[in-house]
CSV table of C-alpha atoms and ligand atoms in Angstrom, one decimal:
chain,number,residue,atom,x,y,z
V,628,MET,CA,-76.5,32.6,17.4
V,629,SER,CA,-73.8,30.0,17.1
V,630,GLY,CA,-74.2,27.0,19.3
V,631,SER,CA,-77.9,26.6,18.3
V,632,THR,CA,-77.3,25.3,14.8
V,633,ASP,CA,-79.5,22.9,13.0
V,634,PRO,CA,-78.1,19.3,13.2
V,635,ALA,CA,-78.1,19.2,9.4
V,636,VAL,CA,-75.8,22.2,9.3
V,637,GLU,CA,-73.4,20.5,11.7
V,638,LYS,CA,-73.3,17.5,9.3
V,639,LEU,CA,-72.4,19.8,6.4
V,640,GLN,CA,-69.7,21.4,8.6
V,641,ALA,CA,-68.3,18.0,9.4
V,642,LEU,CA,-68.1,17.1,5.7
V,643,VAL,CA,-66.3,20.4,4.8
V,644,ARG,CA,-63.7,19.8,7.6
V,645,ILE,CA,-62.5,16.6,5.8
V,646,PRO,CA,-60.2,17.9,3.0
V,647,THR,CA,-61.1,15.5,0.2
V,648,VAL,CA,-59.0,17.3,-2.4
V,649,SER,CA,-58.7,15.4,-5.6
V,650,ASP,CA,-55.6,15.3,-7.8
V,651,ARG,CA,-54.9,14.1,-11.3
V,652,ASP,CA,-52.0,12.2,-9.9
V,653,PRO,CA,-53.4,9.3,-7.8
V,654,ALA,CA,-50.3,9.5,-5.6
V,655,GLY,CA,-51.2,13.0,-4.7
V,656,VAL,CA,-54.7,12.0,-3.3
V,657,ASP,CA,-55.1,11.7,0.5
V,658,THR,CA,-57.2,8.5,0.3
V,659,ASP,CA,-57.4,8.6,4.0
V,660,ALA,CA,-59.5,11.8,3.8
V,661,PHE,CA,-61.9,10.1,1.4
V,662,ASP,CA,-62.1,7.1,3.6
V,663,ARG,CA,-63.0,9.3,6.5
V,664,LEU,CA,-65.6,11.2,4.5
V,665,LEU,CA,-67.4,7.9,3.6
V,666,GLU,CA,-67.3,6.9,7.3
V,667,GLU,CA,-68.7,10.3,8.3
V,668,LEU,CA,-71.5,9.9,5.8
V,669,ARG,CA,-72.3,6.5,7.1
V,670,ALA,CA,-72.4,7.8,10.7
V,671,GLN,CA,-74.5,10.9,9.7
V,672,PHE,CA,-77.1,9.1,7.6
V,673,PRO,CA,-77.7,5.7,9.2
V,674,LEU,CA,-81.1,5.0,7.6
V,675,LEU,CA,-79.8,5.9,4.2
V,676,HIS,CA,-77.0,3.4,4.6
V,677,GLU,CA,-79.3,0.7,6.0
V,678,GLN,CA,-82.1,1.0,3.5
V,679,LEU,CA,-80.4,2.0,0.2
V,680,GLU,CA,-78.3,-0.5,-1.7
V,681,LEU,CA,-74.8,0.8,-1.9
V,682,THR,CA,-72.3,0.1,-4.7
V,683,ARG,CA,-68.8,1.4,-4.4
V,684,ILE,CA,-67.7,3.0,-7.6
V,685,GLY,CA,-64.0,3.2,-8.3
V,686,SER,CA,-61.9,4.2,-5.4
V,687,HIS,CA,-64.4,6.3,-3.4
V,688,GLY,CA,-67.4,6.9,-5.6
V,689,LEU,CA,-70.9,5.9,-4.3
V,690,LEU,CA,-73.9,4.7,-6.2
V,691,LEU,CA,-77.0,4.2,-3.9
V,692,HIS,CA,-80.2,2.6,-5.0
V,693,TRP,CA,-83.4,3.5,-3.2
V,694,PHE,CA,-86.2,1.2,-4.4
V,695,GLY,CA,-89.3,3.0,-5.2
V,696,ARG,CA,-92.8,1.8,-5.8
V,697,SER,CA,-92.0,1.8,-9.5
V,698,ALA,CA,-88.9,1.6,-11.6
V,699,THR,CA,-90.3,3.0,-14.8
V,700,HIS,CA,-89.1,6.5,-14.3
V,701,PRO,CA,-85.8,6.2,-12.4
V,702,VAL,CA,-84.3,9.4,-11.1
V,703,VAL,CA,-80.6,10.1,-10.4
V,704,LEU,CA,-79.5,12.8,-8.0
V,705,MET,CA,-75.9,13.6,-8.3
V,706,ALA,CA,-73.2,15.4,-6.4
V,707,HIS,CA,-69.4,15.0,-5.9
V,708,LEU,CA,-67.4,14.3,-2.8
V,709,ASP,CA,-64.1,15.9,-3.9
V,710,VAL,CA,-63.0,19.5,-3.8
V,711,VAL,CA,-60.4,21.6,-5.6
V,712,PRO,CA,-57.3,22.5,-3.6
V,713,VAL,CA,-56.9,25.7,-1.7
V,714,ASP,CA,-54.4,28.3,-2.8
V,715,GLU,CA,-52.5,29.0,0.5
V,716,SER,CA,-51.8,32.5,-0.5
V,717,ALA,CA,-55.4,33.4,-1.2
V,718,PRO,CA,-56.9,35.8,1.4
V,719,TRP,CA,-59.5,33.5,2.9
V,720,GLN,CA,-61.4,35.4,5.6
V,721,HIS,CA,-61.9,32.1,7.5
V,722,PRO,CA,-59.8,29.0,7.4
V,723,PRO,CA,-61.0,26.9,4.4
V,724,PHE,CA,-61.4,23.6,6.1
V,725,SER,CA,-62.8,24.8,9.4
V,726,ALA,CA,-66.4,25.3,8.3
V,727,GLU,CA,-66.9,28.1,10.6
V,728,ILE,CA,-70.2,29.9,10.7
V,729,HIS,CA,-70.1,33.7,10.2
V,730,ASP,CA,-72.8,36.1,9.1
V,731,GLY,CA,-75.3,33.3,8.7
V,732,ALA,CA,-73.2,31.2,6.4
V,733,VAL,CA,-70.9,28.1,6.6
V,734,TRP,CA,-67.5,29.1,5.2
V,735,GLY,CA,-65.1,26.7,3.6
V,736,ARG,CA,-63.9,24.9,0.6
V,737,GLY,CA,-66.7,22.7,-0.8
V,738,THR,CA,-69.6,24.4,0.8
V,739,LEU,CA,-71.0,25.4,-2.6
V,740,ASP,CA,-69.0,22.9,-4.7
V,741,ASP,CA,-70.3,20.4,-3.9
V,742,LYS,CA,-70.7,19.2,-0.4
V,743,GLY,CA,-73.7,21.4,0.1
V,744,CYS,CA,-75.5,19.2,-2.4
V,745,VAL,CA,-74.1,16.0,-0.9
V,746,ALA,CA,-75.3,16.9,2.5
V,747,ALA,CA,-78.7,18.3,1.4
V,748,ILE,CA,-79.5,15.3,-0.8
V,749,CYS,CA,-78.5,12.8,2.0
V,750,GLU,CA,-80.4,14.8,4.6
V,751,ALA,CA,-83.6,14.9,2.4
V,752,VAL,CA,-83.4,11.2,1.9
V,753,GLU,CA,-82.7,10.5,5.6
V,754,ARG,CA,-85.7,12.6,6.6
V,755,LEU,CA,-88.0,10.8,4.2
V,756,LEU,CA,-86.8,7.4,5.4
V,757,GLU,CA,-87.4,8.5,8.9
V,758,ALA,CA,-91.0,9.4,8.0
V,759,GLY,CA,-91.4,6.0,6.3
V,760,HIS,CA,-91.7,7.5,2.9
V,761,ARG,CA,-91.2,5.2,-0.1
V,762,PRO,CA,-90.6,7.2,-3.3
V,763,ALA,CA,-93.0,6.7,-6.3
V,764,GLN,CA,-90.0,5.9,-8.5
V,765,ASP,CA,-86.5,4.4,-8.0
V,766,VAL,CA,-84.1,7.0,-6.8
V,767,TRP,CA,-80.4,6.6,-7.4
V,768,LEU,CA,-77.8,8.8,-5.7
V,769,SER,CA,-74.5,9.1,-7.6
V,770,PHE,CA,-71.6,10.7,-5.7
V,771,GLY,CA,-68.4,10.9,-7.7
V,772,CYS,CA,-65.0,11.2,-6.1
V,773,ASP,CA,-63.0,12.8,-8.8
V,774,GLU,CA,-65.2,15.4,-10.6
V,775,GLU,CA,-62.7,18.2,-10.2
V,776,VAL,CA,-60.0,16.3,-12.0
V,777,PHE,CA,-62.2,15.0,-14.8
V,778,GLY,CA,-61.9,11.5,-13.3
V,779,THR,CA,-63.6,8.3,-14.2
V,780,SER,CA,-66.0,7.6,-11.3
V,781,ALA,CA,-69.1,9.2,-12.9
V,782,GLU,CA,-68.4,7.3,-16.1
V,783,ALA,CA,-68.1,4.1,-14.1
V,784,ALA,CA,-71.4,4.9,-12.4
V,785,VAL,CA,-73.0,5.2,-15.8
V,786,ASP,CA,-71.5,1.9,-16.8
V,787,GLU,CA,-73.0,0.3,-13.7
V,788,LEU,CA,-76.4,1.7,-14.5
V,789,VAL,CA,-76.1,0.4,-18.1
V,790,ARG,CA,-75.2,-3.0,-16.7
V,791,ARG,CA,-78.4,-2.9,-14.7
V,792,GLY,CA,-80.5,-1.8,-17.6
V,793,VAL,CA,-81.4,1.5,-15.9
V,794,ARG,CA,-82.4,4.4,-18.3
V,795,PRO,CA,-83.0,7.4,-16.1
V,796,TRP,CA,-86.0,9.6,-16.6
V,797,LEU,CA,-84.3,12.5,-14.9
V,798,VAL,CA,-80.7,13.2,-13.9
V,799,LEU,CA,-80.0,16.2,-11.7
V,800,ASP,CA,-76.5,17.4,-10.9
V,801,GLU,CA,-74.8,20.6,-9.7
V,802,GLY,CA,-74.6,23.5,-12.0
V,803,GLY,CA,-77.1,26.3,-12.0
V,804,ALA,CA,-78.5,27.8,-8.8
V,805,VAL,CA,-81.0,30.3,-7.5
V,806,ALA,CA,-78.8,33.1,-8.7
V,807,HIS,CA,-79.2,36.5,-7.2
V,808,GLU,CA,-77.7,39.4,-9.1
V,809,ALA,CA,-77.5,37.2,-12.2
V,810,PHE,CA,-78.5,39.5,-15.0
V,811,PRO,CA,-78.0,43.2,-15.3
V,812,GLY,CA,-81.4,44.9,-15.0
V,813,VAL,CA,-83.1,41.8,-13.5
V,814,THR,CA,-83.8,42.2,-9.8
V,815,ALA,CA,-85.5,38.8,-9.3
V,816,PRO,CA,-83.3,35.8,-8.7
V,817,VAL,CA,-82.9,33.5,-11.7
V,818,ALA,CA,-83.2,29.8,-11.0
V,819,ALA,CA,-80.9,28.8,-13.8
V,820,ILE,CA,-81.3,25.1,-14.8
V,821,GLY,CA,-78.5,23.9,-17.0
V,822,VAL,CA,-79.7,21.9,-20.0
V,823,ALA,CA,-76.3,21.7,-21.7
V,824,GLU,CA,-72.7,22.3,-20.8
V,825,LYS,CA,-69.7,23.4,-22.8
V,826,GLY,CA,-67.0,20.8,-23.4
V,827,ALA,CA,-63.6,21.2,-21.7
V,828,THR,CA,-60.7,20.6,-24.0
V,829,SER,CA,-57.1,21.4,-23.3
V,830,ILE,CA,-54.3,21.8,-25.9
V,831,GLU,CA,-50.7,22.6,-25.8
V,832,LEU,CA,-49.0,25.0,-28.3
V,833,ARG,CA,-45.3,24.1,-28.8
V,834,VAL,CA,-42.4,25.6,-30.7
V,835,GLU,CA,-39.0,24.0,-30.9
V,836,GLY,CA,-35.8,25.8,-31.6
V,837,ARG,CA,-32.0,25.7,-31.1
V,838,GLY,CA,-31.8,27.3,-27.7
V,839,GLY,CA,-28.4,28.4,-26.6
V,840,HIS,CA,-26.6,31.1,-24.7
V,841,ALA,CA,-28.6,34.3,-23.9
V,842,SER,CA,-25.6,36.4,-24.9
V,843,THR,CA,-26.0,35.5,-28.6
V,844,PRO,CA,-29.7,35.4,-29.3
V,845,ALA,CA,-31.2,35.0,-32.8
V,846,ARG,CA,-34.4,36.7,-33.8
V,847,ASN,CA,-37.7,35.1,-33.7
V,848,GLY,CA,-36.8,32.2,-31.3
V,849,PRO,CA,-39.3,29.7,-29.9
V,850,THR,CA,-40.5,32.1,-27.2
V,851,ALA,CA,-41.1,35.0,-29.7
V,852,GLN,CA,-42.9,32.6,-32.1
V,853,LEU,CA,-45.0,31.3,-29.3
V,854,ALA,CA,-45.9,34.8,-28.2
V,855,LYS,CA,-47.1,35.7,-31.7
V,856,ALA,CA,-49.2,32.5,-31.8
V,857,ILE,CA,-50.8,33.4,-28.4
V,858,VAL,CA,-51.6,37.0,-29.5
V,859,ALA,CA,-53.0,35.7,-32.8
V,860,LEU,CA,-55.3,33.3,-30.9
V,861,ASP,CA,-56.3,36.0,-28.5
V,862,ARG,CA,-57.3,38.2,-31.4
V,863,SER,CA,-59.1,35.5,-33.4
V,864,PRO,CA,-61.8,34.0,-31.3
V,865,MET,CA,-64.2,31.4,-32.7
V,866,PRO,CA,-67.3,32.9,-34.4
V,867,ALA,CA,-69.9,34.0,-31.9
V,868,ARG,CA,-73.6,33.1,-32.0
V,869,VAL,CA,-76.5,32.8,-29.6
V,870,PRO,CA,-77.7,29.2,-29.0
V,871,ASP,CA,-81.5,28.6,-29.0
V,872,THR,CA,-81.4,27.9,-25.2
V,873,THR,CA,-80.1,31.4,-24.6
V,874,VAL,CA,-82.7,32.9,-26.9
V,875,ASP,CA,-85.3,31.1,-24.8
V,876,LEU,CA,-83.6,32.4,-21.6
V,877,MET,CA,-83.8,36.0,-22.9
V,878,ARG,CA,-87.5,35.6,-23.7
V,879,ARG,CA,-88.2,34.3,-20.2
V,880,LEU,CA,-86.3,37.1,-18.6
V,881,ALA,CA,-87.9,39.7,-20.8
V,882,PRO,CA,-90.9,40.5,-18.6
V,883,HIS,CA,-88.5,41.2,-15.7
V,884,LEU,CA,-86.2,43.5,-17.6
V,885,PRO,CA,-86.3,47.3,-17.5
V,886,ARG,CA,-89.3,48.5,-19.6
V,887,PRO,CA,-87.3,49.9,-22.6
V,888,VAL,CA,-85.6,46.6,-23.4
V,889,ARG,CA,-88.6,44.4,-22.7
V,890,PRO,CA,-90.2,44.4,-26.1
V,891,LEU,CA,-86.8,43.8,-27.7
V,892,MET,CA,-85.9,40.8,-25.6
V,893,SER,CA,-89.3,39.2,-25.9
V,894,ARG,CA,-88.5,39.0,-29.6
V,895,ALA,CA,-85.0,37.7,-28.9
V,896,ASP,CA,-85.3,35.0,-31.6
V,897,ARG,CA,-85.6,37.7,-34.3
V,898,ILE,CA,-82.6,39.8,-33.1
V,899,LYS,CA,-80.0,37.1,-32.8
V,900,PRO,CA,-77.1,39.1,-34.3
V,901,LEU,CA,-77.8,42.1,-32.0
V,902,LEU,CA,-78.2,39.8,-29.0
V,903,THR,CA,-74.8,38.1,-29.9
V,904,ARG,CA,-73.1,41.5,-30.0
V,905,ALA,CA,-74.7,42.5,-26.7
V,906,LEU,CA,-73.5,39.4,-24.9
V,907,LEU,CA,-70.0,39.8,-26.2
V,908,ALA,CA,-70.0,43.4,-25.0
V,909,ALA,CA,-71.4,42.6,-21.6
V,910,GLY,CA,-68.3,41.2,-20.0
V,911,PRO,CA,-66.5,37.8,-19.9
V,912,GLU,CA,-69.3,35.9,-18.2
V,913,ALA,CA,-71.9,36.9,-20.8
V,914,ALA,CA,-69.4,36.6,-23.7
V,915,ALA,CA,-68.7,33.0,-22.7
V,916,MET,CA,-72.4,32.2,-23.3
V,917,ALA,CA,-71.9,33.2,-27.0
V,918,ARG,CA,-68.9,31.4,-28.2
V,919,THR,CA,-66.2,28.7,-27.7
V,920,THR,CA,-63.5,30.4,-25.5
V,921,PHE,CA,-59.8,30.1,-25.4
V,922,ALA,CA,-57.9,30.8,-22.1
V,923,ILE,CA,-54.1,30.7,-22.3
V,924,THR,CA,-53.3,29.2,-18.9
V,925,THR,CA,-49.7,27.8,-18.6
V,926,LEU,CA,-46.6,29.1,-20.1
V,927,GLN,CA,-43.1,27.6,-20.2
V,928,GLY,CA,-39.8,28.6,-21.7
V,929,SER,CA,-36.3,28.4,-20.5
V,930,PRO,CA,-35.7,27.4,-16.8
V,931,ALA,CA,-32.9,30.0,-16.4
V,932,LEU,CA,-32.7,33.8,-17.1
V,933,ASN,CA,-29.5,33.4,-19.1
V,934,VAL,CA,-30.6,30.4,-21.2
V,935,ILE,CA,-32.5,30.7,-24.5
V,936,ALA,CA,-35.4,28.2,-24.6
V,937,SER,CA,-35.0,25.4,-27.0
V,938,SER,CA,-38.7,24.8,-26.7
V,939,ALA,CA,-41.6,27.0,-25.5
V,940,THR,CA,-45.1,25.8,-24.6
V,941,ALA,CA,-48.4,27.4,-23.8
V,942,GLY,CA,-51.4,25.5,-22.4
V,943,VAL,CA,-54.8,26.6,-23.8
V,944,ASN,CA,-58.0,25.7,-22.0
V,945,ILE,CA,-60.8,25.6,-24.4
V,946,ARG,CA,-64.5,25.6,-23.6
V,947,VAL,CA,-66.4,24.2,-26.5
V,948,MET,CA,-69.8,25.6,-27.2
V,949,PRO,CA,-72.7,23.2,-28.0
V,950,GLY,CA,-72.9,23.2,-31.8
V,951,ASP,CA,-69.1,23.4,-32.2
V,952,THR,CA,-66.9,20.3,-32.3
V,953,VAL,CA,-63.4,19.7,-31.0
V,954,GLU,CA,-62.3,19.0,-34.5
V,955,ALA,CA,-63.6,22.3,-35.9
V,956,VAL,CA,-62.0,24.2,-33.0
V,957,LEU,CA,-58.7,22.5,-33.6
V,958,ALA,CA,-58.9,23.4,-37.3
V,959,HIS,CA,-59.5,27.0,-36.3
V,960,VAL,CA,-56.6,27.0,-33.9
V,961,ARG,CA,-54.2,25.5,-36.5
V,962,LYS,CA,-55.2,28.1,-39.0
V,963,VAL,CA,-54.8,31.0,-36.6
V,964,VAL,CA,-51.4,30.0,-35.1
V,965,GLY,CA,-50.0,28.9,-38.5
V,966,ASP,CA,-47.3,26.5,-39.4
V,967,GLY,CA,-44.3,26.0,-37.1
V,968,ILE,CA,-46.5,25.7,-34.1
V,969,GLU,CA,-47.3,22.2,-32.9
V,970,VAL,CA,-50.8,21.8,-31.6
V,971,ARG,CA,-51.2,18.9,-29.3
V,972,VAL,CA,-54.5,17.8,-27.7
V,973,VAL,CA,-54.0,17.1,-24.0
V,974,GLU,CA,-57.6,16.5,-23.1
V,975,ARG,CA,-60.6,16.2,-25.4
V,976,GLY,CA,-64.1,17.1,-24.2
V,977,GLU,CA,-66.9,17.8,-26.6
V,978,ALA,CA,-69.9,20.0,-25.7
V,979,SER,CA,-72.8,18.1,-24.2
V,980,PRO,CA,-76.0,17.5,-26.1
V,981,VAL,CA,-78.8,19.9,-25.2
V,982,SER,CA,-81.3,18.1,-22.9
V,983,ARG,CA,-84.9,18.5,-24.1
V,984,LEU,CA,-87.5,20.1,-22.0
V,985,GLY,CA,-90.5,18.0,-21.0
V,986,PRO,CA,-92.1,16.5,-17.9
V,987,ALA,CA,-88.8,15.9,-16.2
V,988,TYR,CA,-87.8,19.5,-16.7
V,989,ASP,CA,-91.2,20.6,-15.6
V,990,LEU,CA,-90.9,18.6,-12.3
V,991,VAL,CA,-87.7,20.5,-11.5
V,992,ALA,CA,-89.2,23.9,-12.6
V,993,GLU,CA,-92.4,23.3,-10.6
V,994,THR,CA,-90.4,22.4,-7.5
V,995,VAL,CA,-88.4,25.6,-8.0
V,996,ALA,CA,-91.7,27.6,-8.3
V,997,ALA,CA,-93.0,26.0,-5.0
V,998,HIS,CA,-89.9,26.7,-3.0
V,999,PHE,CA,-88.5,29.8,-4.6
V,1000,PRO,CA,-91.6,31.7,-5.7
V,1001,ASP,CA,-89.7,34.9,-6.3
V,1002,ALA,CA,-87.3,33.2,-8.8
V,1003,ILE,CA,-87.5,33.0,-12.6
V,1004,ALA,CA,-86.9,29.4,-13.6
V,1005,THR,CA,-85.2,29.1,-16.9
V,1006,PRO,CA,-83.0,26.7,-18.9
V,1007,TYR,CA,-79.5,27.8,-19.8
V,1008,VAL,CA,-76.2,26.6,-21.2
V,1009,GLN,CA,-73.7,26.4,-18.5
V,1010,THR,CA,-70.0,27.2,-19.1
V,1011,GLY,CA,-68.5,24.9,-16.5
V,1012,ALA,CA,-68.3,21.1,-16.8
V,1013,THR,CA,-70.0,18.7,-14.5
V,1014,ASP,CA,-69.9,14.9,-14.0
V,1015,SER,CA,-73.5,14.8,-15.4
V,1016,ARG,CA,-72.2,15.1,-19.0
V,1017,HIS,CA,-71.4,11.3,-18.8
V,1018,PHE,CA,-75.1,10.7,-18.1
V,1019,THR,CA,-76.2,12.1,-21.4
V,1020,ARG,CA,-75.2,8.7,-22.8
V,1021,ILE,CA,-78.2,7.1,-21.0
V,1022,CYS,CA,-80.6,10.0,-20.5
V,1023,ASP,CA,-82.1,12.8,-22.6
V,1024,HIS,CA,-83.1,14.8,-19.5
V,1025,VAL,CA,-79.9,15.7,-17.7
V,1026,TYR,CA,-80.3,19.0,-15.8
V,1027,ARG,CA,-77.8,20.9,-13.7
V,1028,PHE,CA,-79.2,22.8,-10.8
V,1029,ALA,CA,-78.3,23.2,-7.1
V,1030,PRO,CA,-81.3,24.4,-5.1
V,1031,PHE,CA,-79.4,27.1,-3.2
V,1032,ARG,CA,-79.6,30.8,-3.2
V,1033,MET,CA,-76.3,32.4,-4.2
V,1034,ASP,CA,-75.3,35.9,-4.9
V,1035,ALA,CA,-72.6,37.0,-7.4
V,1036,ALA,CA,-69.8,37.0,-4.8
V,1037,GLN,CA,-70.6,33.4,-3.8
V,1038,ARG,CA,-70.6,32.2,-7.4
V,1039,HIS,CA,-67.2,33.9,-7.9
V,1040,ALA,CA,-65.9,32.1,-4.8
V,1041,VAL,CA,-66.3,28.7,-6.3
V,1042,HIS,CA,-62.8,27.3,-7.1
V,1043,SER,CA,-61.5,30.5,-5.6
V,1044,TYR,CA,-61.5,31.8,-2.0
V,1045,ASP,CA,-64.1,32.7,0.6
V,1046,GLU,CA,-66.5,30.0,-0.6
V,1047,HIS,CA,-69.6,30.0,1.6
V,1048,LEU,CA,-73.1,28.7,1.7
V,1049,GLY,CA,-75.9,30.5,3.6
V,1050,VAL,CA,-77.3,28.4,6.5
V,1051,GLU,CA,-80.9,29.4,5.5
V,1052,ALA,CA,-80.1,28.7,1.9
V,1053,PHE,CA,-78.7,25.2,2.8
V,1054,LEU,CA,-81.8,24.3,4.9
V,1055,ALA,CA,-84.1,25.5,2.1
V,1056,GLY,CA,-82.1,23.3,-0.3
V,1057,ILE,CA,-82.8,20.2,1.8
V,1058,ASP,CA,-86.5,21.0,1.7
V,1059,TRP,CA,-86.3,21.4,-2.0
V,1060,TYR,CA,-84.7,18.0,-2.6
V,1061,GLN,CA,-87.2,16.4,-0.2
V,1062,SER,CA,-90.1,18.0,-2.1
V,1063,LEU,CA,-88.6,16.9,-5.5
V,1064,ILE,CA,-88.6,13.3,-4.3
V,1065,GLU,CA,-92.1,13.6,-3.0
V,1066,ARG,CA,-93.3,14.9,-6.3
V,1067,LEU,CA,-92.0,12.1,-8.4
V,1068,PRO,CA,-94.7,10.9,-10.9
V,1069,GLN,CA,-96.6,7.7,-10.2
N,1415,ZN,ZN1,-68.5,20.8,-8.6
């Protein structure tokens, strides 16, 4: 079958082959790759670049303005151009920057996160321009270049929109998908539309001590104290609860659940404590929906086997649940780890506000129903962070949804290895974006 691919698929492949890996350290970024990506986009989507007004945001971010017949309900379609690095030791089945097609899918870093969206949005716009379509409302495309490193380009795009007095009616970014194998017991795919996202906050736990020669150790040195703090934190998670959005999700899934649990879930609002316990018991993915989470990520002690550490540090990545605040989480952490452990905030990210449902949500859900009739469209709180959180400053209707079918293995491949996007799924996603733009309200 290879050799007869759709030109749109070849465009996606070309984008994946350019390794636009972002890095927190600007010196570590291959700016040449980002330059090439922008050139590639320009070559692939000539009408888009001719007819939309382009503003460069930061180093390589793009904000494109497509003038519609009206500017009363402007819409922002988002994606990001950067990707996370590849772990060279991970067992990729196919080289991550080759974008090879195997088993009906394009394989490579960024296919799902997030060049599939970049290519599908641009292709949809290009096709509509080719057909002479003028959208009913202003359409803005916002493509950040540093999403994966919590960079500033999305925030700068928001500043630019504020400067121009634009208050979006709808903002749509990556996040949810048409998720197959999403919920135990539910065979239908779930079109999960993120209405809120957890905040990403990082802290460092630090203990200082005397250090010294490993032949004369004292008890309870910095590493032992740090270990106790880590264990304490692991044993004392934040209180769990089910947010209203998740209750709503359960009610929407109820008719599709096995018969015995159907009546229970349709009354999810009345069994919140039970639901909370069920989520906590259903594995890490479900548990993350019910509370603020702590992940101990980095550990550092002495650099040598025969040297006692004079300081020991642990990095903790925290995902703050909507309803919790960073301050409340820090108070919890300080209480749990106790005195003697320094708690330093490295990065502070609050949970996003919860976007209200309404006509903008309905437009997304209706477009889902038209293109994925087998899927159950539902709002949900997503655990990962996206650039769209910055847009909650100027819009009450920020949703996170990529119109691609994905199975569980694909979702696990994001930021990991063997990332791949189905060719058919990609092409259906282009149609979906096109349809969304065609459906914008007068
Ligand atoms: Zn992403």
